[in-house]
Rosetta silent file (secondary structure, phi, psi, omega in degrees, C-alpha in Angstrom):
SEQUENCE: MAYASGAVLIAALAAGCSSGTGTGDSATDSKPGAVASSTAPPGRYRTLPEACRSIAPATLKDLLPGAAELPEAQQEKVFDGSPAVTYDTDRRAGCRWKTEAPDGARSLFVDFERVVSYDPAVSDDDRARAVYAKKEEAADLPSASALPGGTGNSTPDSPSGTASGKPGKDAGKSTAADGKTGGDTTDGSTDGSTVESLQPRVLDSLGDGAFLDDLLTRAGSTAQHRTVSVVFRTSNVIVTIQYTAQPVLSTEVPDSKELQEKAQALGRKLVERFSE
SCORE:     score description
SCORE:     0.000 S_00000001
   1 L     0.000  -40.033  179.641    0.000    0.000    0.000 S_00000001
   2 H   -63.213  -40.520 -179.287    2.853    2.364    0.841 S_00000001
   3 H   -64.894  -40.523  179.846    4.457    1.637   -2.526 S_00000001
   4 H   -63.546  -42.216  179.389    1.167    2.332   -4.368 S_00000001
   5 H   -62.408  -40.933  179.348    0.662    5.638   -2.584 S_00000001
   6 H   -63.602  -37.481  179.823    4.182    6.709   -3.517 S_00000001
   7 H   -66.022  -40.646  178.236    3.548    5.882   -7.152 S_00000001
   8 H   -62.692  -42.105 -179.708    0.383    7.938   -7.182 S_00000001
   9 H   -62.208  -44.362 -179.511    2.236   10.900   -5.654 S_00000001
  10 H   -63.291  -40.006  179.419    5.011   10.701   -8.238 S_00000001
  11 H   -64.301  -39.489  179.474    2.460   10.588  -11.065 S_00000001
  12 H   -64.932  -43.244  178.800    0.652   13.618   -9.704 S_00000001
  13 H   -62.459  -40.318 -179.994    3.886   15.620   -9.464 S_00000001
  14 H   -63.747  -40.660  178.599    4.799   14.668  -12.991 S_00000001
  15 H   -63.598  -39.488  179.493    1.418   15.821  -14.261 S_00000001
  16 H   -64.771  -43.731  179.855    1.821   19.162  -12.470 S_00000001
  17 H   -64.262  -36.831 -178.879    5.253   19.777  -13.960 S_00000001
  18 H   -65.841  -40.460 -179.060    3.969   18.888  -17.406 S_00000001
  19 H   -71.995  -21.539 -177.603    1.108   21.403  -17.216 S_00000001
  20 H   -94.500   -1.644 -177.732    3.456   24.170  -16.063 S_00000001
  21 L   -78.446  161.766 -179.577    6.054   23.793  -18.805 S_00000001
  22 L   124.990 -151.693 -175.773    6.338   26.233  -21.719 S_00000001
  23 L   -85.338  -11.667  178.712    7.090   29.939  -21.892 S_00000001
  24 L    88.457   -2.520 -179.731    5.430   30.805  -18.563 S_00000001
  25 L  -115.291   36.400 -179.528    2.946   33.274  -20.081 S_00000001
  26 H   -62.810  -29.896  179.569    0.080   30.873  -20.627 S_00000001
  27 H   -65.122  -39.418  178.896   -2.259   33.210  -18.643 S_00000001
  28 H   -69.501  -40.548 -178.821   -1.610   35.999  -21.093 S_00000001
  29 H   -64.734  -26.495 -178.226   -1.984   33.688  -24.072 S_00000001
  30 L   -71.796  -13.282  179.591   -5.353   32.561  -22.792 S_00000001
  31 L  -129.598   76.659 -178.571   -6.694   36.114  -23.341 S_00000001
  32 L   -57.801  137.606  176.743   -5.471   37.324  -26.716 S_00000001
  33 L    79.989    3.571 -179.805   -5.493   41.091  -27.094 S_00000001
  34 L   -67.241  135.900 -179.682   -5.876   41.797  -23.353 S_00000001
  35 L  -119.118  135.131  179.234   -4.546   45.255  -22.387 S_00000001
  36 L   -62.799  132.470 -178.960   -3.507   46.243  -18.890 S_00000001
  37 L   -72.128  147.465  178.367   -5.986   48.737  -17.445 S_00000001
  38 L  -134.784  150.678 -179.762   -4.759   52.249  -16.608 S_00000001
  39 L  -100.356  132.087  179.792   -6.267   55.077  -14.597 S_00000001
  40 L   -63.511  147.298 -177.345   -6.522   58.536  -16.164 S_00000001
  41 L   -67.447  148.771  177.442   -4.422   61.195  -14.394 S_00000001
  42 L   -72.908  166.178  177.830   -6.115   63.460  -11.840 S_00000001
  43 L   -71.914  166.367 -178.410   -6.593   67.172  -12.474 S_00000001
  44 L   -65.415  -35.331 -172.755   -4.031   69.749  -11.485 S_00000001
  45 L  -104.265  129.506  178.116   -6.175   71.233   -8.734 S_00000001
  46 L  -104.597  -16.692  179.530   -7.294   69.300   -5.652 S_00000001
  47 L  -138.187  174.705  177.481   -8.739   72.301   -3.769 S_00000001
  48 L  -121.665  149.669  174.042  -10.164   75.744   -4.526 S_00000001
  49 L   -70.529  160.217  176.128   -9.114   79.171   -3.260 S_00000001
  50 L   -70.726  116.098 -170.451  -11.429   81.026   -0.911 S_00000001
  51 H   -58.559  -43.404 -176.449  -13.600   82.951   -3.358 S_00000001
  52 H   -73.123   -7.000  176.737  -14.144   86.037   -1.202 S_00000001
  53 H  -114.914   12.286 -174.851  -10.361   86.372   -0.742 S_00000001
  54 L   -85.708  -12.557 -177.117   -9.468   85.702   -4.357 S_00000001
  55 L  -119.588  129.758 -178.041   -9.562   89.349   -5.502 S_00000001
  56 L   -66.963  146.474  179.576   -7.227   92.014   -4.147 S_00000001
  57 H   -55.637  -37.431  179.491   -8.849   95.068   -2.495 S_00000001
  58 H   -61.717  -37.931  178.000   -7.224   97.390   -5.049 S_00000001
  59 H   -69.009  -40.412  178.641   -8.924   95.448   -7.865 S_00000001
  60 H   -63.964  -36.942  177.928  -12.263   95.528   -6.057 S_00000001
  61 H   -61.459  -37.074  179.328  -11.996   99.308   -5.666 S_00000001
  62 H   -72.591  -37.660 -177.313  -11.613   99.616   -9.427 S_00000001
  63 H   -78.898  -23.160 -176.791  -14.488   97.228  -10.160 S_00000001
  64 L  -120.588   71.461 -178.560  -16.833   98.748   -7.567 S_00000001
  65 L   -59.977  139.003 -177.713  -16.654  102.537   -8.026 S_00000001
  66 L   104.412  -25.494 -179.066  -18.096  104.428   -5.120 S_00000001
  67 H   -67.444  -34.348 -178.006  -16.965  101.942   -2.492 S_00000001
  68 H   -65.668  -21.870 -179.519  -13.785  103.900   -1.813 S_00000001
  69 H   -87.428   -5.375 -179.672  -15.874  106.923   -0.738 S_00000001
  70 L   -76.718  157.473  172.231  -17.742  104.939    1.915 S_00000001
  71 L   -56.555  153.569 -173.150  -16.816  105.057    5.617 S_00000001
  72 H   -54.920  -42.229 -178.916  -14.117  102.539    6.486 S_00000001
  73 H   -63.301  -39.847  178.799  -16.483  100.123    8.213 S_00000001
  74 H   -71.291  -35.287  175.839  -18.813  100.059    5.196 S_00000001
  75 H   -58.676  -47.442 -178.932  -15.862   99.661    2.837 S_00000001
  76 H   -60.056  -39.408 -179.723  -14.736   96.573    4.705 S_00000001
  77 H   -65.113  -42.056  178.919  -18.219   95.119    4.526 S_00000001
  78 H   -64.019  -47.569 -175.143  -18.393   95.691    0.755 S_00000001
  79 H   -74.022  -20.668  175.548  -14.934   94.267    0.093 S_00000001
  80 H   -67.100  -31.611  179.519  -15.516   91.252    2.344 S_00000001
  81 L    73.082  173.955  178.220  -18.215   90.098   -0.063 S_00000001
  82 E  -119.506  113.065 -177.792  -20.958   87.541    0.530 S_00000001
  83 E   -67.163  143.281  175.320  -19.911   83.909    0.060 S_00000001
  84 L   -73.520  148.545  179.718  -22.155   81.669   -1.983 S_00000001
  85 L   -79.373  118.071  176.495  -23.765   78.764   -0.150 S_00000001
  86 L  -134.920  159.623 -177.979  -22.039   75.516   -1.130 S_00000001
  87 L  -100.700   -9.806  177.946  -21.847   72.095    0.468 S_00000001
  88 L  -151.081   99.298 -174.831  -18.264   71.322   -0.482 S_00000001
  89 L   -71.512   -9.276  172.541  -15.907   74.283   -0.831 S_00000001
  90 L   -83.749  -11.063  178.788  -13.272   72.034   -2.403 S_00000001
  91 L  -111.400  -30.879 -178.097  -15.670   71.420   -5.287 S_00000001
  92 E  -150.174  132.964  178.159  -17.572   74.729   -5.565 S_00000001
  93 E  -148.838  142.448 -179.637  -16.942   78.207   -4.178 S_00000001
  94 E  -152.377  164.146  179.116  -18.362   81.617   -5.026 S_00000001
  95 E  -154.782  148.742 -179.874  -18.634   85.178   -3.770 S_00000001
  96 E  -128.446  138.430  176.343  -20.673   88.280   -4.569 S_00000001
  97 E  -126.346  147.400  179.005  -19.833   91.957   -4.072 S_00000001
  98 E  -152.041  142.141  175.586  -22.102   94.960   -4.606 S_00000001
  99 E  -144.726  154.574  178.111  -21.892   98.698   -4.159 S_00000001
 100 E  -123.227  137.587  179.068  -24.096  101.663   -4.979 S_00000001
 101 E  -127.042  168.600 -179.293  -22.925  105.116   -6.053 S_00000001
 102 L   -56.087  -30.036 -177.332  -24.814  108.293   -6.979 S_00000001
 103 L   -95.496   -2.715  178.006  -24.639  107.402  -10.668 S_00000001
 104 E   152.957 -176.710 -177.325  -25.603  103.738  -10.324 S_00000001
 105 E  -115.146  149.869  173.999  -24.859  100.306   -8.875 S_00000001
 106 E  -129.661  142.953  174.666  -22.167   97.748   -9.670 S_00000001
 107 E  -138.866  153.060 -178.503  -22.048   94.097   -8.686 S_00000001
 108 E  -137.847  135.861  176.546  -19.522   91.330   -9.181 S_00000001
 109 E  -134.196  132.927  174.539  -19.891   87.579   -8.829 S_00000001
 110 E  -124.028  143.262 -178.944  -17.187   84.927   -9.178 S_00000001
 111 E  -135.045  129.286  176.302  -17.727   81.182   -9.179 S_00000001
 112 E  -112.311  127.190  178.145  -15.080   78.442   -9.006 S_00000001
 113 E  -124.946  117.250  176.908  -16.044   74.907  -10.000 S_00000001
 114 E   -95.176  117.186 -175.626  -13.546   72.059   -9.601 S_00000001
 115 L   -91.120  132.424  178.865  -14.516   69.236  -11.921 S_00000001
 116 L  -124.180  131.485  176.645  -13.798   65.652  -10.882 S_00000001
 117 L   -93.733  128.966  177.490  -14.219   62.643  -13.152 S_00000001
 118 L   -96.063    6.084  176.103  -15.497   59.514  -11.473 S_00000001
 119 L   -98.799  115.897 -177.756  -14.668   57.455  -14.548 S_00000001
 120 L   -61.228  -18.283  179.669  -11.148   56.010  -14.176 S_00000001
 121 L   -88.708   -8.316 -177.954  -10.793   56.037  -17.960 S_00000001
 122 L  -118.733  125.716 -178.726  -11.573   59.789  -18.222 S_00000001
 123 L   -74.009  160.448  175.980   -9.234   62.379  -16.736 S_00000001
 124 H   -59.960  -39.661  179.717  -10.460   65.326  -14.665 S_00000001
 125 H   -62.310  -43.430 -179.700   -9.173   67.660  -17.400 S_00000001
 126 H   -65.641  -39.454  177.650  -11.148   65.866  -20.099 S_00000001
 127 H   -64.965  -42.528  178.558  -14.286   65.939  -17.978 S_00000001
 128 H   -64.750  -36.242  177.595  -13.778   69.676  -17.284 S_00000001
 129 H   -62.051  -39.481  179.020  -13.258   70.267  -20.999 S_00000001
 130 H   -69.100  -40.504  178.688  -16.639   68.663  -21.694 S_00000001
 131 H   -64.092  -43.658  178.548  -18.382   70.700  -18.966 S_00000001
 132 H   -62.081  -42.833 -178.759  -16.847   73.916  -20.310 S_00000001
 133 H   -58.967  -37.982  177.937  -17.892   73.046  -23.875 S_00000001
 134 H   -65.862  -38.094  178.499  -21.527   72.733  -22.742 S_00000001
 135 H   -65.401  -42.467  179.440  -21.360   76.169  -21.116 S_00000001
 136 H   -65.446  -40.798  178.311  -19.951   77.699  -24.285 S_00000001
 137 H   -63.745  -40.446 -179.274  -22.617   75.999  -26.383 S_00000001
 138 H   -65.696  -27.164  179.275  -25.359   77.236  -24.036 S_00000001
 139 H   -69.748  -19.664  175.660  -24.086   80.820  -24.467 S_00000001
 140 L    53.759   54.731 -177.918  -25.037   80.543  -28.165 S_00000001
 141 L   -67.917  145.705  176.172  -22.250   82.846  -29.326 S_00000001
 142 L   -61.291  142.635  177.248  -22.560   84.423  -32.782 S_00000001
 143 L   -74.161  155.424 -178.182  -20.545   82.578  -35.396 S_00000001
 144 H   -59.677  -35.538 -177.553  -17.556   84.349  -36.905 S_00000001
 145 H   -70.112  -18.649 -178.226  -19.211   84.377  -40.336 S_00000001
 146 H   -92.650   -8.692  178.903  -22.201   86.260  -38.950 S_00000001
 147 L   -75.121  160.319  177.244  -20.172   89.098  -37.463 S_00000001
 148 L   -53.931  132.076 -178.562  -19.703   92.386  -39.360 S_00000001
 149 L    92.071   -9.228  178.878  -17.214   91.772  -42.126 S_00000001
 150 L   -87.509 -163.813 -177.859  -18.026   88.049  -42.164 S_00000001
 151 L   -95.097    0.204  179.163  -19.997   86.129  -44.720 S_00000001
 152 L   -68.865  166.891 -176.712  -23.302   86.426  -42.861 S_00000001
 153 L   -97.733   10.099  178.752  -26.109   88.559  -44.331 S_00000001
 154 L   -88.986  161.090  179.350  -26.523   90.755  -41.245 S_00000001
 155 L  -121.919  164.341 -177.668  -25.242   94.294  -40.993 S_00000001
 156 L   -58.412  -26.725 -178.447  -23.849   96.298  -38.053 S_00000001
 157 L  -102.778   25.320  176.400  -27.140   98.148  -37.641 S_00000001
 158 L   -70.982  161.703 -176.621  -29.327   95.048  -37.734 S_00000001
 159 H   -52.519  139.923  179.601  -31.887   94.634  -34.920 S_00000001
 160 H    74.981    1.318  174.110  -30.443   94.229  -31.408 S_00000001
 161 H    75.201    5.295  175.864  -27.052   95.482  -32.549 S_00000001
 162 L  -112.001  161.948  179.030  -25.728   92.001  -33.152 S_00000001
 163 L  -119.809   33.382 -176.120  -25.069   90.302  -36.426 S_00000001
 164 L   -79.454  -17.753 -177.322  -25.587   86.780  -35.254 S_00000001
 165 L    69.376   22.135 -179.912  -28.692   86.217  -37.346 S_00000001
 166 L  -121.970   77.267 -173.692  -30.359   84.673  -34.262 S_00000001
 167 H   -59.198  -33.656 -179.133  -33.285   86.995  -33.501 S_00000001
 168 H   -62.116  -47.233 -179.883  -34.681   84.760  -30.790 S_00000001
 169 H   -66.232  -46.484 -175.142  -31.476   84.854  -28.763 S_00000001
 170 H   -68.419  -35.807  179.076  -30.788   88.513  -29.391 S_00000001
 171 H   -63.635  -36.008  178.898  -34.317   89.591  -28.603 S_00000001
 172 H   -73.047  -22.191 -177.495  -34.021   87.916  -25.232 S_00000001
 173 H   -83.400  -22.913 -175.026  -30.713   89.606  -24.600 S_00000001
 174 L  -144.843  126.730  172.929  -31.856   93.181  -25.060 S_00000001
 175 L  -124.577   17.798 -178.874  -35.064   95.051  -24.462 S_00000001
 176 L   -71.594  162.065 -176.577  -33.417   98.446  -24.194 S_00000001
 177 L   -61.071  -37.455 -178.590  -34.689  101.401  -26.188 S_00000001
 178 L   -83.244   -9.990  174.201  -31.664  101.370  -28.476 S_00000001
 179 L    66.604   20.582 -176.257  -31.981   97.593  -28.857 S_00000001
 180 L   -99.939  139.981  173.362  -28.241   96.981  -28.750 S_00000001
 181 L  -122.912  105.349 -175.000  -26.533   93.984  -27.191 S_00000001
 182 L    70.069  154.279  174.740  -22.821   94.522  -27.069 S_00000001
 183 L    85.095   -7.546  175.942  -21.193   96.868  -29.528 S_00000001
 184 L   -95.975  144.945  178.455  -22.729  100.032  -28.116 S_00000001
 185 L  -118.221  174.764 -174.666  -20.511  102.672  -26.560 S_00000001
 186 L   -64.905  -26.053  179.937  -21.285  105.611  -24.341 S_00000001
 187 L   -94.903    5.773  175.435  -21.491  107.984  -27.285 S_00000001
 188 L    81.155    6.409 -179.944  -23.779  105.626  -29.177 S_00000001
 189 L   -70.409  140.776 -179.604  -21.316  104.856  -31.996 S_00000001
 190 L  -136.244   43.764  177.254  -21.929  101.548  -33.689 S_00000001
 191 L   -63.800  157.213 -173.490  -19.304  101.374  -36.403 S_00000001
 192 H   -56.206  -42.173 -176.615  -18.644   97.893  -37.732 S_00000001
 193 H   -65.433  -38.483  179.660  -15.261   97.465  -36.043 S_00000001
 194 H   -67.503  -45.170  179.832  -16.643   98.423  -32.622 S_00000001
 195 H   -59.130  -44.929 -177.713  -19.649   96.146  -32.959 S_00000001
 196 H   -64.834  -42.201 -175.358  -17.458   93.225  -33.996 S_00000001
 197 H   -71.551  -21.275 -177.299  -14.910   93.709  -31.221 S_00000001
 198 L  -105.955    5.716  177.829  -17.594   93.861  -28.507 S_00000001
 199 L   -66.710  151.346  166.909  -19.744   90.965  -29.668 S_00000001
 200 L   -53.464  136.137 -169.962  -20.146   87.906  -27.419 S_00000001
 201 E  -165.272  166.025  170.979  -17.234   85.746  -28.525 S_00000001
 202 E   -76.676  139.661  179.952  -14.571   83.154  -27.788 S_00000001
 203 E  -104.051  140.000  176.588  -11.530   84.660  -26.070 S_00000001
 204 L   -95.475  152.975  171.262   -7.952   83.792  -26.935 S_00000001
 205 L    60.761   37.854  174.454   -5.076   83.448  -24.477 S_00000001
 206 L  -133.941  101.022 -177.347   -7.176   83.137  -21.333 S_00000001
 207 L    65.751 -150.765 -179.874   -6.685   79.845  -19.536 S_00000001
 208 L   -95.531    6.109 -179.766   -7.244   76.654  -21.524 S_00000001
 209 L   162.531  137.649 -176.407  -10.413   77.993  -23.139 S_00000001
 210 E  -158.331  155.115  172.233  -12.632   81.032  -22.561 S_00000001
 211 E  -147.061  162.033 -179.890  -15.594   82.993  -23.873 S_00000001
 212 E  -125.615  137.714  174.709  -17.346   86.292  -23.160 S_00000001
 213 E  -124.786  153.745 -174.732  -21.065   87.036  -23.169 S_00000001
 214 E  -138.918  116.991 -172.987  -22.778   90.439  -22.963 S_00000001
 215 E  -124.789  120.959  177.541  -26.377   90.813  -21.820 S_00000001
 216 E  -112.960  121.580 -178.366  -28.368   94.075  -21.740 S_00000001
 217 E  -138.889  172.419  174.317  -31.797   93.932  -20.107 S_00000001
 218 E   -99.525  144.454  172.422  -34.327   96.050  -18.282 S_00000001
 219 E  -109.821  108.376 -175.970  -34.921   95.830  -14.545 S_00000001
 220 L    77.311 -144.615 -174.149  -38.553   96.664  -13.980 S_00000001
 221 L   -93.888  -18.203 -173.213  -40.133   99.250  -16.261 S_00000001
 222 L  -128.643  -52.975 -170.781  -37.297  101.752  -16.668 S_00000001
 223 E   -64.716  145.344  176.300  -33.826  100.877  -15.397 S_00000001
 224 E  -113.886  145.989  172.130  -31.398   99.033  -17.643 S_00000001
 225 E  -139.953  147.657 -178.711  -28.548   96.838  -16.530 S_00000001
 226 E  -118.945  133.106  176.761  -25.762   95.139  -18.412 S_00000001
 227 E  -119.927  121.407  174.229  -24.023   91.937  -17.329 S_00000001
 228 E  -102.799  125.241  179.452  -20.754   90.884  -18.910 S_00000001
 229 E  -112.678  133.593  172.650  -19.808   87.260  -18.232 S_00000001
 230 E  -120.689  123.445  179.967  -16.359   85.783  -18.725 S_00000001
 231 E  -121.174  129.412  177.503  -16.075   82.002  -18.405 S_00000001
 232 E  -142.897  158.971  177.740  -12.753   80.198  -18.641 S_00000001
 233 E  -116.426  135.596  170.372  -11.213   76.819  -17.876 S_00000001
 234 E  -130.214  109.825 -173.971   -7.822   76.180  -16.355 S_00000001
 235 L    54.834 -120.275 -176.265   -7.071   72.459  -16.120 S_00000001
 236 L  -100.931   21.634  176.591   -9.953   70.925  -14.125 S_00000001
 237 E  -119.088  134.652  176.310  -11.361   74.215  -12.745 S_00000001
 238 E  -112.649  127.785 -177.319  -13.986   76.353  -14.480 S_00000001
 239 E  -113.275  132.521  176.257  -14.246   80.009  -13.448 S_00000001
 240 E  -119.849  127.651  176.301  -17.266   82.226  -14.106 S_00000001
 241 E  -115.619  129.736  174.974  -17.144   86.015  -13.709 S_00000001
 242 E  -125.986  117.350 -176.338  -20.323   88.101  -13.890 S_00000001
 243 E  -119.728  119.755 -171.556  -19.869   91.871  -13.810 S_00000001
 244 E  -121.909  139.550  174.282  -23.028   94.018  -13.782 S_00000001
 245 E  -127.805  137.068  177.336  -23.681   97.755  -14.047 S_00000001
 246 E  -135.928  102.974  179.237  -27.032   99.489  -13.560 S_00000001
 247 E   -67.052  159.461  177.404  -27.114  103.284  -14.025 S_00000001
 248 L   -73.153  -43.385 -177.124  -29.558  105.431  -12.110 S_00000001
 249 L   -76.096  132.025 -178.619  -30.838  107.218  -15.223 S_00000001
 250 L   -69.469  -20.978 -178.685  -33.161  105.139  -17.369 S_00000001
 251 L   -85.152   -8.601 -176.896  -31.836  106.826  -20.508 S_00000001
 252 L   -92.407  133.738  178.369  -28.249  105.769  -19.848 S_00000001
 253 L  -102.912  124.170  179.022  -26.901  102.560  -21.358 S_00000001
 254 L   -55.641  138.238 -175.364  -24.081  100.852  -19.410 S_00000001
 255 L   -72.894  111.845 -178.928  -20.827  101.007  -21.342 S_00000001
 256 H   -62.779  -42.988 -176.064  -20.130   97.589  -22.848 S_00000001
 257 H   -60.454  -46.776 -179.334  -16.482   98.341  -23.630 S_00000001
 258 H   -62.614  -47.486 -178.295  -15.607   99.331  -20.072 S_00000001
 259 H   -63.248  -41.707  179.820  -17.335   96.344  -18.496 S_00000001
 260 H   -64.972  -42.623 -179.392  -15.784   93.893  -20.945 S_00000001
 261 H   -63.109  -42.646 -178.382  -12.278   95.256  -20.444 S_00000001
 262 H   -70.978  -37.951  178.726  -12.533   95.088  -16.665 S_00000001
 263 H   -65.766  -40.016  178.329  -14.075   91.606  -16.655 S_00000001
 264 H   -68.430  -38.839  177.969  -11.324   90.291  -18.924 S_00000001
 265 H   -62.067  -39.907  176.714   -8.625   91.954  -16.820 S_00000001
 266 H   -65.141  -39.679  177.535  -10.046   90.225  -13.744 S_00000001
 267 H   -58.280  -42.130  178.955  -10.042   86.944  -15.641 S_00000001
 268 H   -64.727  -38.332  178.847   -6.329   87.324  -16.366 S_00000001
 269 H   -65.215  -39.651 -179.509   -5.617   88.032  -12.703 S_00000001
 270 H   -70.358  -35.437  174.724   -7.506   84.913  -11.643 S_00000001
 271 H   -59.892  -43.434  178.841   -5.645   82.782  -14.192 S_00000001
 272 H   -63.447  -39.107  179.900   -2.383   84.029  -12.665 S_00000001
 273 H   -62.457  -42.246  179.032   -3.667   83.218   -9.198 S_00000001
 274 H   -69.440  -22.824 -178.792   -4.409   79.639  -10.182 S_00000001
 275 H   -83.818   -9.877 -177.799   -0.966   79.375  -11.759 S_00000001
 276 L   -66.832    0.000    0.000    0.823   80.299   -8.523 S_00000001
């Protein structure tokens, strides 16, 4: 019996050695074309700056005229801003500032959104790129061919002051007496070059992608207010700036050029802040 058991053991060992012989990569060969899984890299940013501390007081003084003339205690309150309510400040943070002066009111809102991809095959940057693209699409910017000087059939003095050829969008953007959305200046000039340069548009050299929108509407029955929005992406963070002016006089149209220049300048400062 002992001899028989030994023979069985030897046979079993021999069978095991026989099945294990070869190149040693039989597991790989059993699944032709198998590729090792990889996880997409995370985004550059893991946290967000404190929104209400993201803008220097000197910049806020320029963006909120009239605040500098307030008593010191009121100045501090204006420049402190009002934080937006969020449930995770590492994913979303925002702040709003507002001041009133004898000639009108100004308000500023900034929003930081850190995009995270929960798909291991999609990077945070790629997910943020898709989120940004939806925002740009929703803005319904005029196409380059429809701007003055393009191949569109609109002219600089077409209704609503835009040449986008999208009356539905433009009508919703402006109900002011002069009917202009972007492209109007304080002296009322609407030459083709001015209209084109102030149209809602994609911006170059601001983060990894950016666009500007310009909305002129009425507040109530008389007052007009203009909101210039600058939205840009830097890696996996999307930043939205909304800068609004509302003059006291109902006949006054907020200057598009000034608001756009200041909103873009703030955008550049915030890009630099994220790059630190």
